[in-house]
Short mmCIF file of C-alpha atoms and ligand atoms in Angstrom, two decimals:
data_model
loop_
_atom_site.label_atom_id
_atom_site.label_comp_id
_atom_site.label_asym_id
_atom_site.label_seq_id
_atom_site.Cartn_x
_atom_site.Cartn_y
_atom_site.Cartn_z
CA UNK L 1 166.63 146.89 90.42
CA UNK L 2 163.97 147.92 87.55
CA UNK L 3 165.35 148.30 83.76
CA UNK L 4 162.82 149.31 81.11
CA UNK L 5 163.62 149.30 77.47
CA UNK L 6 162.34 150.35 74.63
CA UNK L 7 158.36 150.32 76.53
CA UNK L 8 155.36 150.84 74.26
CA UNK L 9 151.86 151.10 76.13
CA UNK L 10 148.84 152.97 75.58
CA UNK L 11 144.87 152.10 76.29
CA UNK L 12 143.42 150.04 72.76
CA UNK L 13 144.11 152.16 70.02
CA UNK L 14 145.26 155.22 72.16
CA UNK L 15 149.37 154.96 72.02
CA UNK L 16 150.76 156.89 75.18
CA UNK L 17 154.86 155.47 75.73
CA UNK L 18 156.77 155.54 72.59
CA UNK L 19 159.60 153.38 73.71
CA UNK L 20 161.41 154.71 76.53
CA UNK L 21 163.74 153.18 78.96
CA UNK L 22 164.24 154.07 82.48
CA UNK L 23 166.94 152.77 85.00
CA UNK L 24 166.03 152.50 88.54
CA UNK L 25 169.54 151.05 90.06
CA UNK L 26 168.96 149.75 94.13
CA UNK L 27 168.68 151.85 97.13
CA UNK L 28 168.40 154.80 94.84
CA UNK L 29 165.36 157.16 94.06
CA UNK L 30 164.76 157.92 90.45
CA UNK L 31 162.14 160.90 89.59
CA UNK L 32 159.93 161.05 86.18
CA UNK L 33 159.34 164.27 85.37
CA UNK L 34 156.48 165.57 82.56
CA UNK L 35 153.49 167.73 81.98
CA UNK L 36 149.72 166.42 82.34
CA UNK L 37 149.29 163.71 80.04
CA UNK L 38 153.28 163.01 79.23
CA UNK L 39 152.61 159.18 80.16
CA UNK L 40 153.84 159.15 83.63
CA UNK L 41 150.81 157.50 85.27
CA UNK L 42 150.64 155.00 82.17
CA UNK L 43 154.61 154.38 82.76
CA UNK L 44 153.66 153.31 86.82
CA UNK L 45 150.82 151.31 85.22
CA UNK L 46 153.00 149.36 82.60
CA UNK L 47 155.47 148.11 85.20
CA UNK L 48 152.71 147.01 87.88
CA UNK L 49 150.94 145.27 85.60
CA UNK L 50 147.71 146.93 85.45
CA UNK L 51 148.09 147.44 81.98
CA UNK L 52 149.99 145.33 79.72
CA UNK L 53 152.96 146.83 77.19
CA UNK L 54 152.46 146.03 73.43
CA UNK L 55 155.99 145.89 73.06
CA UNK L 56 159.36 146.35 74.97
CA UNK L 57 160.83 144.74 78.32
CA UNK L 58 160.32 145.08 82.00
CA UNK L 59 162.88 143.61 84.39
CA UNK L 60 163.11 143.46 88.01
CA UNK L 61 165.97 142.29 90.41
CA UNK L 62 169.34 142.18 89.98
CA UNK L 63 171.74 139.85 88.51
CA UNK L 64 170.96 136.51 88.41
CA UNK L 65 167.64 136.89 90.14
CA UNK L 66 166.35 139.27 87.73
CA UNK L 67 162.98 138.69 86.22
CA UNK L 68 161.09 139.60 83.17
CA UNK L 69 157.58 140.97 84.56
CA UNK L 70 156.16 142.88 81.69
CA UNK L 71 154.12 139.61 80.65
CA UNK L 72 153.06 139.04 84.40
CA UNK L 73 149.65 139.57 86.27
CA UNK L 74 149.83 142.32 88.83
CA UNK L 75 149.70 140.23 92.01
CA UNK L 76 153.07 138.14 90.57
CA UNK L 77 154.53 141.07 90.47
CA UNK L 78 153.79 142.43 93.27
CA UNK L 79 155.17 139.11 95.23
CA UNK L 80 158.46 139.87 93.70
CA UNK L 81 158.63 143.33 96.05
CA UNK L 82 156.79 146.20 94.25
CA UNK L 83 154.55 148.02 95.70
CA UNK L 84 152.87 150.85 93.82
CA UNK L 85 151.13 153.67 95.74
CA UNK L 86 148.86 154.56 92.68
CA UNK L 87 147.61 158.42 91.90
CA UNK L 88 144.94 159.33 93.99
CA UNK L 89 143.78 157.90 97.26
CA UNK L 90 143.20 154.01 97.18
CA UNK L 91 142.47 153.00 100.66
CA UNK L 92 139.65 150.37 102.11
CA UNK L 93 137.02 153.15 103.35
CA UNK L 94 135.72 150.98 105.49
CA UNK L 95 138.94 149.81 107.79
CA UNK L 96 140.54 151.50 110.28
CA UNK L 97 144.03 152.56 109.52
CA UNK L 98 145.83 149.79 111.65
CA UNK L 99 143.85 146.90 109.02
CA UNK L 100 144.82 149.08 105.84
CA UNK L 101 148.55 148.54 106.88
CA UNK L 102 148.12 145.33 107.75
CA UNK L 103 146.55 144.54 104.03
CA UNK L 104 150.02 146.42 103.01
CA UNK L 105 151.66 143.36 104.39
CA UNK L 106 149.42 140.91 103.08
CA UNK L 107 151.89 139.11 100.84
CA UNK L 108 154.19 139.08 103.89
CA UNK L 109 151.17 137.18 106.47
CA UNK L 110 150.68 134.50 103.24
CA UNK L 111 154.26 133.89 102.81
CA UNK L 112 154.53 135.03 99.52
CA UNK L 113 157.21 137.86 100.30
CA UNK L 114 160.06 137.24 103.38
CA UNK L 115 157.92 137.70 106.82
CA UNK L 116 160.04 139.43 109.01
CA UNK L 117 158.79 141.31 111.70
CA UNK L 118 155.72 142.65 110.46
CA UNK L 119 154.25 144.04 113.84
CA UNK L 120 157.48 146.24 114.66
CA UNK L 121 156.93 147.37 110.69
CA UNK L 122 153.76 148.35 111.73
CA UNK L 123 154.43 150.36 114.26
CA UNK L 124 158.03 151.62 112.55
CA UNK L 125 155.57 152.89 109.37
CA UNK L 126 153.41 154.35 112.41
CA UNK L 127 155.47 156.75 113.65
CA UNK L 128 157.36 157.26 110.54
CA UNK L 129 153.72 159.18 109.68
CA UNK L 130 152.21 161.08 113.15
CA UNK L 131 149.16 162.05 111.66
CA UNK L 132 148.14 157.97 111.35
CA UNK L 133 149.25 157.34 115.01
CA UNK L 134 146.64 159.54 116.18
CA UNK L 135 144.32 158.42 113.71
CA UNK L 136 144.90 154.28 113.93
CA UNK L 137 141.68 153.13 114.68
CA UNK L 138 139.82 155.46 113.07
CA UNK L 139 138.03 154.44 109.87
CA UNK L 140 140.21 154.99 106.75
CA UNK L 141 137.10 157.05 104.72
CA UNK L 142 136.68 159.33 107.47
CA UNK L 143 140.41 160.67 107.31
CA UNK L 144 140.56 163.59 105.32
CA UNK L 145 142.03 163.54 101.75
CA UNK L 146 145.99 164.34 102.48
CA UNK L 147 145.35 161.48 105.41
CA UNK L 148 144.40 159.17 103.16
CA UNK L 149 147.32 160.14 100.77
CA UNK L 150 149.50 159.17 103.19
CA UNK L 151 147.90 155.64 104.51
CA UNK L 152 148.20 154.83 100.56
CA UNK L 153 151.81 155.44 101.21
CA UNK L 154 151.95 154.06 104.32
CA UNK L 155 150.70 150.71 103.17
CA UNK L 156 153.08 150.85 100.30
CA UNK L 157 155.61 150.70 102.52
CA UNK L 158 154.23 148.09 104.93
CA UNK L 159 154.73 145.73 102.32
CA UNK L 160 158.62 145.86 102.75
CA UNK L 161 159.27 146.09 99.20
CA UNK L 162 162.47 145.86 97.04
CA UNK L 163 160.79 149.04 94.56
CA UNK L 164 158.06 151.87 95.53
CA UNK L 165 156.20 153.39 92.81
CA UNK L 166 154.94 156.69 94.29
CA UNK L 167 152.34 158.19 92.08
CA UNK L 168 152.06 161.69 92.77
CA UNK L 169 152.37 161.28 96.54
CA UNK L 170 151.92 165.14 97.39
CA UNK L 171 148.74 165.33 95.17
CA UNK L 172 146.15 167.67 96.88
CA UNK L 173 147.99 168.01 100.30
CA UNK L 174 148.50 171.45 102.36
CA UNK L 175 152.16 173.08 102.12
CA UNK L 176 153.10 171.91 105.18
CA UNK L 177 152.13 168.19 104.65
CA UNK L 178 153.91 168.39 100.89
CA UNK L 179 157.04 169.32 102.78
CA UNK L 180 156.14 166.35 105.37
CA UNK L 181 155.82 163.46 102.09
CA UNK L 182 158.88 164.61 101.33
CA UNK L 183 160.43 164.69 104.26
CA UNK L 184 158.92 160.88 104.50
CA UNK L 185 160.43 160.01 101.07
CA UNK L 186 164.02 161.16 102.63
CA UNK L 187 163.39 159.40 105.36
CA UNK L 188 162.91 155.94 103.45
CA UNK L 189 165.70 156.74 101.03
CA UNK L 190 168.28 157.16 103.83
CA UNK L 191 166.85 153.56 104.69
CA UNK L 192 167.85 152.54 101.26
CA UNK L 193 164.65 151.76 99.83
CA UNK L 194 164.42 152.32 96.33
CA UNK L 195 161.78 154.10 94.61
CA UNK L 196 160.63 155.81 91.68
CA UNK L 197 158.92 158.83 92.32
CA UNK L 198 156.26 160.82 90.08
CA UNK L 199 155.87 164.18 91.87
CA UNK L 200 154.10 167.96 90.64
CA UNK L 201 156.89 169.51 92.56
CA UNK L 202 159.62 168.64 90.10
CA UNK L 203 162.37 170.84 91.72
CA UNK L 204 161.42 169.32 95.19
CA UNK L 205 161.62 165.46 93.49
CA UNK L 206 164.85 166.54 92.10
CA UNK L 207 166.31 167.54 95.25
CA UNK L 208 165.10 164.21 96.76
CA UNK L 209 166.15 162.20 93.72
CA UNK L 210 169.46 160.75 92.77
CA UNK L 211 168.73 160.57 88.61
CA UNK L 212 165.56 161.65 86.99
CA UNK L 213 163.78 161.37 83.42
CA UNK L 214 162.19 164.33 81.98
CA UNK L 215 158.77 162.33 79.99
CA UNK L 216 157.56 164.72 76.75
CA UNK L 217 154.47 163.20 75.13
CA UNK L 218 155.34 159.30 75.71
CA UNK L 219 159.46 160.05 74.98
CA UNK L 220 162.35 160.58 76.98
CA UNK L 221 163.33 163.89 76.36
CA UNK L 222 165.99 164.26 78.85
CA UNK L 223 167.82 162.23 81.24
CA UNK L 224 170.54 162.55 83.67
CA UNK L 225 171.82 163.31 87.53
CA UNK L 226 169.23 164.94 89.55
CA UNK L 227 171.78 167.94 90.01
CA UNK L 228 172.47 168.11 86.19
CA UNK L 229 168.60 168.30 86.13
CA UNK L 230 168.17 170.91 88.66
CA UNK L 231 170.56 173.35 86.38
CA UNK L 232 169.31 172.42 83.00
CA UNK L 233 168.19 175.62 81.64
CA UNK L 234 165.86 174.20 79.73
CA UNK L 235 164.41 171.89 82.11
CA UNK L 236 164.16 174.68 84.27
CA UNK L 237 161.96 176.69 81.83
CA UNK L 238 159.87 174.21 81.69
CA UNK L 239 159.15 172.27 84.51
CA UNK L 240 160.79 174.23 87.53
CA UNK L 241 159.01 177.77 87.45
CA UNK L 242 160.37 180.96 87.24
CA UNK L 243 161.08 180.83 91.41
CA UNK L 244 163.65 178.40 91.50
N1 ATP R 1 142.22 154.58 80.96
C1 ATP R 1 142.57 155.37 79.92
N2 ATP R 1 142.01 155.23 78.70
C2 ATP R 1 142.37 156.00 77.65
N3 ATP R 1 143.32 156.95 77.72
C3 ATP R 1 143.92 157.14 78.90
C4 ATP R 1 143.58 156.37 80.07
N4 ATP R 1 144.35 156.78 81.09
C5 ATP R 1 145.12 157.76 80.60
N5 ATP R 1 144.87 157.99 79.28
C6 ATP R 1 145.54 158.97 78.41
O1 ATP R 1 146.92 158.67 78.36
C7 ATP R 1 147.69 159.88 78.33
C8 ATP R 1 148.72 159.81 79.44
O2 ATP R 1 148.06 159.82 80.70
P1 ATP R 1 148.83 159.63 82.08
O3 ATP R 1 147.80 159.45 83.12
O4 ATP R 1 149.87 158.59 81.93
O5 ATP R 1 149.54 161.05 82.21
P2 ATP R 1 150.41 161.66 83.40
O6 ATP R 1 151.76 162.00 82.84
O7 ATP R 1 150.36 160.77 84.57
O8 ATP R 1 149.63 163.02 83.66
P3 ATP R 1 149.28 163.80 85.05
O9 ATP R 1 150.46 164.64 85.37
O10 ATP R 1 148.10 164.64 84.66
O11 ATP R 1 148.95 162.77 86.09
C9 ATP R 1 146.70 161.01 78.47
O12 ATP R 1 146.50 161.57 77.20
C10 ATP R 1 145.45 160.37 78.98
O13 ATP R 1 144.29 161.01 78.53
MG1 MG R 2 149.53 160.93 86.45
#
């Protein structure tokens, strides 16, 4: 569904991916694991456009209806089915919670992705996350900072994409809503959307994930099966913490 090879990117003169290559195949979750700084929010930000790769290729889609999209604008690419929940909360402060998810299906209302039935999504994406059912109509800057989190997710989602990019999803939320995102991101895998996830909780994203890519300092360091992973002593060492 996504293949990236040999992806250079960086800010002007500041170099962050040194040509790495990920695989994201469909209906499976792929995790990218690294320290603060490794290039995993620059990797989300090469393949949705918002920044543009000085060398390498993006593609998207399979077979014969796979596209190159490392030379397109964000908003092409996002009309070919990603949809990238970026790090941090991005929601419209001030709409409620039912309009953000609408906007989430905003390419869907103007034709630009297949329609299908975007009311039942709406209430499907709804339930799928309680703590936005009781909080619909409320304005989306007035939910608190895990709420808002998940309405970022939420809308991704809403867009009924053929790729999620989830940024650090868990970022700042209580224990018990961590264990909910992930418990969301289980829930959306076992509906065969694919996704490639960025998570702090590297041995939770591994349990979640199918394959993942250990990121040191803009390289692929490692790379393998999400159980592999798990057992890697030295992937353990460094990422997983003593406890697991
Ligand atoms: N807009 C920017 N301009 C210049 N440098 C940037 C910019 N954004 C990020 N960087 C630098 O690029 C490097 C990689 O940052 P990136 O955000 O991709 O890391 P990350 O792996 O997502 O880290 P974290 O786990 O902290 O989110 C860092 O050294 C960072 O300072
Ligand atoms: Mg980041």
């Amino acid at each position: 569904m996504l293949s990236i090879r040999n992806l250079h990117a960086g800010y002007g003169k500041v170099k962050v991916l040194h040509g790495i290559s990920i695989d994201v195949p469909k209906a499976s979750v792929v995790t990218l694991i690294g320290s603060n700084g490794a290039g995993k929010t620059t990797t989300m930000r090469a393949i949705s456009g918002m920044i543009r790769p000085s060398a390498g290729e993006i593609t998207m889609g399979i077979g014969a209806n796979a596209k190159r999209i490392d030379a397109l604008e964000s908003h092409r690419i996002a009309r070919l089915g990603l949809a990238h929940s970026p790090e941090g909360r991005r929601v419209f402060a001030t709409m409620s919670v039912t309009d953000n998810l609408m906007l989430g299906a905003f390419p869907r209302l103007t034709s630009a992705r297949p329609r299908g039935d975007v009311k039942a999504d709406l209430e499907r994406a709804i339930e799928m996350f309680p703590r936005l059912k009781e909080r619909r109509h409320q304005l989306a800057g007035t939910l608190s900072g895990g709420e808002q989190q998940m309405l970022a997710m939420a809308r991704a989602i809403m867009m009924n994409p053929e790729l999620v990019l989830l940024d650090e999803p868990s970022m700042g939320l209580a224990p018990i809503l961590v264990e909910e995102v992930f418990r969301i991101i289980g829930n959306l895998k076992s509906q065969g959307v694919t996704m490639l996830l960025v998570e702090q909780f590297a041995a939770a994203a591994l349990n979640v994930a199918d394959y993942g890519y250990v990121l040191e300092n803009g390289k692929i360091a490692a790379h393998g099966p999400a159980a592999e992973l798990r057992n890697d002593p030295s992937v353990k060492a460094a990422y997983l913490g003593a406890s697991h």
